[in-house]
Short mmCIF file of C-alpha atoms in Angstrom, two decimals:
data_model
loop_
_atom_site.label_atom_id
_atom_site.label_comp_id
_atom_site.label_asym_id
_atom_site.label_seq_id
_atom_site.Cartn_x
_atom_site.Cartn_y
_atom_site.Cartn_z
CA MET O 137 1.36 -23.66 10.83
CA VAL O 138 -1.29 -21.09 11.51
CA LEU O 139 -2.27 -21.30 15.13
CA LEU O 140 0.65 -21.79 17.45
CA ARG O 141 -0.71 -22.64 20.78
CA SER O 142 2.53 -22.99 22.63
CA VAL O 143 4.27 -19.96 21.19
CA PRO O 144 4.18 -17.02 23.59
CA ALA O 145 3.31 -13.52 22.64
CA PRO O 146 6.28 -11.69 21.15
CA SER O 147 7.95 -9.14 23.36
CA GLU O 148 9.35 -7.07 20.52
CA GLY O 149 7.59 -5.18 17.81
CA VAL O 150 4.30 -5.01 19.66
CA ARG O 151 2.43 -2.25 17.90
CA HIS O 152 -0.58 -2.40 20.16
CA GLU O 153 -1.52 -4.17 23.35
CA GLN O 154 -5.08 -4.22 24.58
CA ALA O 155 -5.96 -5.67 27.93
CA GLU O 156 -9.45 -6.62 29.08
CA THR O 157 -10.29 -7.96 25.68
CA THR O 158 -12.63 -10.89 25.24
CA ALA O 159 -11.97 -13.26 22.39
CA VAL O 160 -14.82 -15.03 20.63
CA LEU O 161 -13.73 -17.81 18.32
CA ASP O 162 -16.37 -18.95 15.84
CA GLY O 163 -19.03 -17.92 18.28
CA LYS O 164 -17.38 -19.51 21.28
CA GLY O 165 -16.38 -17.06 23.99
CA LEU O 166 -12.95 -17.62 25.49
CA GLY O 167 -13.20 -15.11 28.30
CA ALA O 168 -11.19 -12.00 28.96
CA GLY O 169 -7.54 -11.66 28.05
CA THR O 170 -5.00 -9.42 26.37
CA LEU O 171 -4.61 -8.87 22.65
CA TYR O 172 -1.10 -8.32 21.28
CA VAL O 173 -0.81 -6.82 17.82
CA ALA O 174 2.82 -7.49 17.02
CA GLU O 175 4.72 -7.19 13.80
CA THR O 176 5.34 -10.92 13.63
CA ARG O 177 1.99 -12.27 14.68
CA LEU O 178 -1.33 -11.50 16.30
CA SER O 179 -1.74 -13.06 19.74
CA TRP O 180 -4.30 -13.30 22.47
CA PHE O 181 -3.80 -14.80 25.91
CA ASP O 182 -6.01 -14.99 28.95
CA GLY O 183 -4.90 -14.70 32.55
CA SER O 184 -3.79 -18.31 32.78
CA GLY O 185 -1.54 -18.08 29.74
CA MET O 186 -3.85 -19.97 27.46
CA GLY O 187 -4.46 -18.48 24.08
CA PHE O 188 -3.54 -18.51 20.45
CA SER O 189 -1.47 -16.75 17.85
CA LEU O 190 -2.25 -15.99 14.26
CA GLU O 191 0.12 -15.46 11.38
CA TYR O 192 -0.77 -12.43 9.29
CA PRO O 193 -0.72 -14.14 5.90
CA THR O 194 -3.65 -16.23 7.06
CA ILE O 195 -5.77 -13.24 8.00
CA SER O 196 -8.12 -12.52 5.12
CA LEU O 197 -9.55 -9.35 6.49
CA HIS O 198 -10.17 -7.42 9.65
CA ALA O 199 -12.71 -4.79 10.49
CA ILE O 200 -14.28 -2.67 13.17
CA SER O 201 -17.85 -3.68 13.72
CA ARG O 202 -20.11 -1.09 15.29
CA ASP O 203 -23.32 -2.63 14.06
CA LEU O 204 -25.04 -3.78 17.22
CA SER O 205 -27.73 -5.66 15.33
CA THR O 206 -25.14 -8.09 14.04
CA TYR O 207 -23.31 -8.47 17.31
CA PRO O 208 -24.31 -6.79 20.56
CA GLN O 209 -20.96 -5.16 21.23
CA GLU O 210 -18.54 -3.10 19.20
CA HIS O 211 -15.52 -5.21 18.41
CA LEU O 212 -12.63 -5.98 16.10
CA TYR O 213 -13.63 -8.66 13.64
CA VAL O 214 -10.98 -10.89 12.09
CA MET O 215 -11.49 -13.49 9.40
CA VAL O 216 -8.84 -16.17 9.21
CA ASN O 217 -8.30 -18.25 6.12
CA ALA O 218 -7.95 -21.48 8.05
CA LYS O 219 -10.07 -23.80 10.05
CA LEU O 220 -9.72 -24.58 13.74
CA ASN O 221 -10.34 -27.99 15.13
CA ASP O 222 -10.74 -28.71 18.79
CA GLU O 223 -7.04 -28.71 19.50
CA ASN O 224 -6.72 -25.21 18.10
CA GLU O 225 -4.35 -26.42 15.46
CA ALA O 226 -5.52 -25.04 12.19
CA GLU O 227 -5.70 -27.00 9.04
CA MET O 228 -5.10 -24.93 6.00
CA GLN O 229 -7.81 -25.70 3.56
CA GLU O 230 -6.76 -24.28 0.26
CA ASN O 231 -9.97 -22.99 -1.20
CA ALA O 232 -8.11 -20.90 -3.69
CA HIS O 233 -5.87 -21.59 -6.63
CA ASP O 234 -6.13 -25.24 -7.53
CA GLN O 235 -9.47 -26.22 -6.15
CA GLU O 236 -12.29 -23.83 -6.54
CA ASP O 237 -14.81 -25.49 -4.30
CA GLU O 238 -17.75 -23.76 -5.84
CA ASP O 239 -20.16 -26.33 -4.54
CA ASN O 240 -19.17 -25.58 -0.97
CA SER O 241 -20.73 -22.19 -1.06
CA SER O 242 -24.02 -23.44 0.24
CA GLU O 243 -22.52 -25.39 3.10
CA GLU O 244 -21.94 -24.13 6.58
CA ASP O 245 -18.92 -22.37 7.90
CA ASP O 246 -17.30 -25.48 9.31
CA SER O 247 -16.39 -26.89 5.97
CA GLU O 248 -15.39 -23.65 4.32
CA GLY O 249 -12.03 -23.42 5.97
CA ILE O 250 -12.43 -20.06 7.62
CA THR O 251 -12.53 -18.93 11.20
CA GLU O 252 -14.24 -15.83 12.49
CA ILE O 253 -12.76 -14.20 15.55
CA ARG O 254 -14.11 -11.25 17.45
CA PHE O 255 -11.95 -9.28 19.84
CA VAL O 256 -14.18 -7.32 22.17
CA PRO O 257 -12.26 -4.75 24.19
CA ARG O 258 -13.76 -3.25 27.27
CA ASP O 259 -12.48 0.12 26.06
CA LYS O 260 -14.34 0.68 22.80
CA ALA O 261 -12.32 3.79 22.09
CA ALA O 262 -9.31 1.56 21.51
CA LEU O 263 -10.87 -0.08 18.46
CA GLU O 264 -9.39 2.43 16.02
CA SER O 265 -5.87 1.89 17.33
CA MET O 266 -6.30 -1.85 17.25
CA PHE O 267 -7.54 -1.67 13.67
CA SER O 268 -4.72 0.62 12.54
CA ALA O 269 -2.07 -1.48 14.22
CA MET O 270 -3.34 -4.52 12.39
CA CYS O 271 -3.34 -2.64 9.09
CA GLU O 272 0.28 -1.68 9.61
CA CYS O 273 1.32 -5.18 10.50
CA GLN O 274 -0.54 -6.64 7.55
CA ALA O 275 1.40 -4.34 5.28
CA LEU O 276 4.57 -5.97 6.58
CA HIS O 277 3.44 -9.33 5.28
CA PRO O 278 2.73 -9.04 1.57
CA ASP O 279 1.51 -12.12 -0.18
CA PRO O 280 4.51 -14.11 -1.38
CA ASP O 281 2.39 -15.87 -3.96
CA ASP O 282 1.49 -12.69 -5.68
CA GLU O 283 3.55 -12.66 -8.86
CA ASP O 284 3.25 -8.92 -9.22
CA SER O 285 5.06 -8.22 -6.02
CA ASP O 286 8.08 -10.44 -6.45
CA GLY O 287 11.68 -9.31 -6.43
CA ASP O 288 11.63 -8.08 -9.99
CA PHE O 289 11.02 -4.62 -8.71
CA ASP O 290 14.08 -4.37 -6.55
CA GLY O 291 17.24 -2.94 -8.01
CA ASP O 292 16.80 -2.57 -11.74
CA GLU O 293 13.11 -2.15 -11.96
CA TYR O 294 11.53 -4.17 -14.71
CA ASP O 295 9.73 -2.06 -17.21
CA VAL O 296 7.87 -3.53 -20.13
CA GLU O 297 8.46 -0.47 -22.25
CA GLU O 298 12.13 -0.42 -21.52
CA ALA O 299 12.41 -4.06 -22.42
CA GLU O 300 10.66 -3.49 -25.70
CA HIS O 301 12.10 -0.19 -26.82
CA GLY O 302 15.37 -0.14 -25.01
CA GLN O 303 14.42 3.13 -23.42
CA GLY O 304 12.61 4.01 -20.29
CA ASP O 305 12.39 6.65 -17.70
CA ILE O 306 12.27 4.25 -14.81
CA PRO O 307 14.94 5.06 -12.23
CA SER O 308 17.57 2.54 -13.15
CA PHE O 309 20.84 4.33 -12.96
CA CYS O 310 22.98 4.22 -16.04
CA THR O 311 26.35 5.57 -16.99
CA TYR O 312 26.74 8.64 -19.12
CA GLU O 313 27.64 6.56 -22.13
CA GLU O 314 24.61 4.36 -21.72
CA GLY O 315 22.39 7.37 -21.42
CA VAL O 316 23.82 9.05 -24.49
CA SER O 317 23.63 5.91 -26.55
CA GLY O 318 19.95 5.74 -25.80
CA LEU O 319 19.40 9.00 -27.57
CA THR O 320 18.68 9.45 -31.23
CA ALA O 321 21.06 11.47 -33.36
CA GLU O 322 18.84 14.46 -32.91
CA GLY O 323 18.73 13.88 -29.21
CA GLN O 324 22.50 13.75 -28.99
CA ALA O 325 22.74 16.98 -30.94
CA THR O 326 20.31 18.59 -28.56
CA LEU O 327 22.29 17.30 -25.62
CA GLN O 328 25.47 18.78 -26.98
CA ARG O 329 23.80 22.08 -27.57
CA LEU O 330 22.42 22.18 -24.06
CA GLU O 331 25.74 21.27 -22.55
CA GLY O 332 27.34 24.01 -24.53
CA MET O 333 24.83 26.45 -23.17
CA LEU O 334 25.46 25.18 -19.66
CA ALA O 335 29.16 25.62 -19.97
CA GLN O 336 28.67 29.09 -21.33
CA SER O 337 26.27 30.08 -18.63
CA VAL O 338 28.63 29.16 -15.84
CA ALA O 339 29.93 32.68 -16.00
CA ASN O 340 26.44 34.02 -15.74
CA THR O 341 25.51 32.10 -12.66
CA PHE O 342 23.63 34.02 -10.07
CA HIS O 343 23.28 33.25 -6.43
CA MET O 344 19.77 33.72 -5.33
CA ALA O 345 19.17 33.03 -1.70
CA GLY O 346 21.30 29.96 -1.87
CA VAL O 347 19.54 28.43 -4.82
CA ARG O 348 21.72 28.23 -7.83
CA THR O 349 20.09 29.25 -11.03
CA ASP O 350 21.65 29.46 -14.42
CA ASP O 351 20.69 30.21 -17.93
CA ALA O 352 20.49 26.64 -18.94
CA ASN O 353 17.40 26.03 -20.93
CA GLY O 354 16.85 22.79 -19.17
CA GLU O 355 13.58 21.02 -19.56
CA PHE O 356 13.64 19.79 -16.01
CA ASP O 357 10.54 17.97 -15.15
CA ASP O 358 10.74 18.66 -11.49
CA GLY O 359 8.43 21.63 -11.19
CA MET O 360 10.91 23.31 -8.90
CA GLU O 361 12.92 25.08 -11.53
CA VAL O 362 13.44 28.75 -11.22
CA ASP O 363 12.97 30.60 -14.45
CA ALA O 364 16.18 32.61 -14.55
CA GLY O 365 15.13 34.19 -17.79
CA SER O 366 12.53 36.21 -16.05
CA THR O 367 14.95 38.00 -13.77
CA MET O 368 16.47 41.29 -14.76
CA ALA O 369 20.19 41.69 -14.96
CA GLY O 370 21.47 43.27 -11.84
CA GLN O 371 18.39 42.37 -9.90
CA PHE O 372 20.44 40.49 -7.43
CA GLU O 373 23.44 42.71 -7.40
CA ASP O 374 23.22 43.03 -3.72
CA ALA O 375 23.42 39.30 -3.32
CA ASP O 376 26.67 38.02 -2.05
CA ALA O 377 28.06 36.49 -5.18
CA ASP O 378 31.17 36.42 -7.21
CA HIS O 379 30.72 36.32 -10.90
CA MET U 217 -4.58 10.62 -2.43
CA GLU U 218 -1.00 10.20 -1.48
CA VAL U 219 1.69 8.42 -3.40
CA SER U 220 3.59 5.79 -1.49
CA HIS U 221 6.89 6.84 0.01
CA SER U 222 8.51 3.60 -0.97
CA ILE U 223 10.32 3.41 -4.30
CA ARG U 224 9.48 -0.25 -4.53
CA GLU U 225 5.79 0.36 -4.04
CA ARG U 226 5.78 3.21 -6.52
CA THR U 227 7.50 1.05 -9.09
CA ILE U 228 5.11 -1.80 -8.56
CA ALA U 229 2.27 0.65 -8.99
CA GLU U 230 3.81 2.06 -12.14
CA ASN U 231 4.03 -1.35 -13.68
CA SER U 232 0.71 -2.87 -12.75
CA LEU U 233 -2.92 -2.03 -12.60
CA VAL U 234 -2.71 -1.51 -8.85
CA ILE U 235 -2.20 2.08 -9.92
CA LEU U 236 -5.79 2.17 -11.08
CA LEU U 237 -7.04 0.99 -7.71
CA GLN U 238 -4.93 3.60 -5.99
CA GLY U 239 -6.56 6.22 -8.13
CA LEU U 240 -9.91 5.11 -6.76
CA GLN U 241 -9.19 6.51 -3.35
CA GLY U 242 -12.20 8.45 -2.21
CA GLU U 243 -14.55 6.60 -4.52
CA VAL U 244 -17.25 4.27 -3.38
CA THR U 245 -16.69 0.86 -4.91
CA THR U 246 -17.85 -2.68 -4.53
CA VAL U 247 -15.32 -5.41 -3.97
CA ASP U 248 -16.00 -9.07 -4.56
CA LEU U 249 -14.02 -11.25 -2.24
CA ARG U 250 -12.49 -14.60 -2.88
CA ASP U 251 -15.07 -16.26 -0.68
CA GLU U 252 -17.83 -14.65 -2.74
CA SER U 253 -18.84 -12.11 -0.19
CA THR U 254 -19.10 -8.55 -1.33
CA ALA U 255 -18.09 -5.38 0.39
CA ARG U 256 -19.11 -1.90 -0.62
CA GLY U 257 -17.66 1.27 0.74
CA ARG U 258 -15.41 4.23 0.24
CA VAL U 259 -11.82 3.42 -0.55
CA VAL U 260 -9.46 5.06 1.87
CA ASN U 261 -6.32 3.47 0.64
CA VAL U 262 -5.54 0.44 -1.43
CA ASP U 263 -5.63 -1.92 0.87
CA ALA U 264 -7.76 -0.34 3.50
CA PHE U 265 -11.45 0.26 3.18
CA MET U 266 -13.52 2.55 5.27
CA ASN U 267 -17.16 2.79 6.10
CA VAL U 268 -18.09 -0.39 4.44
CA LEU U 269 -21.40 -2.00 4.02
CA TYR U 270 -20.38 -5.59 4.06
CA ARG U 271 -22.58 -8.32 2.72
CA ASP U 272 -21.09 -11.66 3.66
CA ARG U 273 -21.41 -14.91 1.82
CA ARG U 274 -24.56 -15.93 3.63
CA GLY U 275 -26.24 -12.85 2.31
CA ARG U 276 -26.33 -11.10 5.65
CA LEU U 277 -25.91 -7.38 5.55
CA SER U 278 -23.75 -5.96 8.24
CA GLN U 279 -22.28 -2.55 8.67
CA LEU U 280 -18.64 -2.25 9.42
CA ALA U 281 -16.97 1.02 10.23
CA ASP U 282 -13.55 0.16 8.89
CA LEU U 283 -12.61 -2.82 6.83
CA PHE U 284 -9.21 -3.98 5.73
CA ILE U 285 -9.10 -6.64 3.04
CA THR U 286 -5.83 -8.34 2.23
CA ALA U 287 -5.03 -8.21 -1.46
CA ARG U 288 -5.07 -11.95 -1.79
CA ASN U 289 -8.72 -12.08 -0.91
CA VAL U 290 -9.87 -9.58 -3.44
CA ARG U 291 -11.39 -11.18 -6.47
CA TYR U 292 -12.91 -8.20 -8.25
CA VAL U 293 -13.02 -4.49 -7.73
CA HIS U 294 -16.01 -2.87 -9.38
CA ILE U 295 -14.74 0.36 -10.83
CA PRO U 296 -17.46 3.00 -10.65
CA ASP U 297 -18.99 3.87 -14.01
CA HIS U 298 -18.11 7.52 -13.77
CA VAL U 299 -14.39 6.86 -13.36
CA ASP U 300 -12.36 7.40 -16.50
CA ILE U 301 -9.88 4.57 -16.31
CA MET U 302 -7.18 5.90 -18.61
CA GLU U 303 -7.31 9.31 -17.06
CA THR U 304 -7.01 7.86 -13.58
CA ILE U 305 -3.99 5.83 -14.57
CA GLN U 306 -2.32 8.82 -16.22
CA THR U 307 -2.94 11.00 -13.21
CA GLN U 308 -1.43 8.46 -10.86
CA LEU U 309 1.61 8.00 -13.08
CA THR U 310 2.17 11.73 -13.10
CA ARG U 311 1.95 11.81 -9.34
CA ILE U 312 4.48 9.05 -9.00
CA ARG U 313 6.94 10.66 -11.38
CA ARG U 314 6.61 14.00 -9.75
CA VAL U 315 7.49 12.48 -6.41
CA ARG U 316 10.45 10.69 -7.88
CA ASN U 317 11.84 13.72 -9.68
CA PHE U 318 11.55 15.85 -6.62
CA ALA U 319 13.21 13.35 -4.39
CA GLY U 320 15.80 11.97 -6.79
CA ASP U 321 19.22 13.21 -7.62
CA LYS U 322 18.29 14.56 -11.02
CA GLY U 323 15.63 17.03 -10.01
CA GLY U 324 14.83 19.20 -7.11
CA ARG U 325 16.38 22.34 -5.90
CA LYS U 326 20.09 22.55 -6.28
CA GLU U 327 20.76 24.06 -2.92
CA TYR U 328 24.11 23.56 -1.27
CA GLN U 329 25.50 22.04 -4.41
CA LYS U 330 28.73 23.26 -5.87
CA LYS U 331 28.85 26.62 -4.25
CA LYS U 332 30.27 29.06 -6.71
CA LYS U 333 32.98 31.26 -5.37
#
């Protein structure tokens, strides 16, 4: 169901509300009303309560049009991937996936299964906010058919390399044993050496303005490491630290 | 060119070619849409276009200030010739990993941890 004529505008999650906005549906003006950009759907209603709502997954694109030669007023343009009939109930014509209706490209709009809507606010300065609000709400409705964005990426993230090599630096948390077992013999030797150095350096720990540094020769990839080797012994003697 | 704040989005980017499109931010590209229109403009963010010259399927040229195309309706993105694809991907991956290491529990400054007495 794409256009829900009897469903009222949502009262929650309204990111933007724009009064005095004319709606033009496929070239047909519907008069002045209020546009509601809500997280669940996009709605427009005139003074008498008549209007329509759109579900975000059906919106192919939206844009700000300031080109007066195309349309005489600046407005928010919305293209809906569904066709309206007279009763404002949309019929989803699946142009994608299964049927590529290539031969329809020369026909008129009516048979292409799209609807063009223009929202013309009286306050043109509001167009940017209207556009941004729609962008934000669209981001809340990712395409469920898109195989790249399915649940595989929640929790243990799927990584092709990890699957193939058994190793990966994707943030899937593992136990110490798992981590060690992923190392080669040389890697484990290195790990032991580093841990030995860490343990040894505990006694040499400095306090430096609250940031703990130690002699560990860690190859931390975080770019925030402090190179303790470059400090001189006693440089921070006045720091409040117990060694 | 910011990296997404969401771990899920970063991971998706790391594991798909979306990361290449994200590296195109600031570039002028042409996008072919599913309905065979084309749009050309400067990429602000993957999925939001800006300053687009939009040629719709009837061949009419119209200028749009801001254009947002949902991913589903993108058929092709024309990567500019001067963009080095591998380099762009590598740069984005580095950005993502840097964000993760800074924010995660393995990297970052060790303030307030295990105060030595």
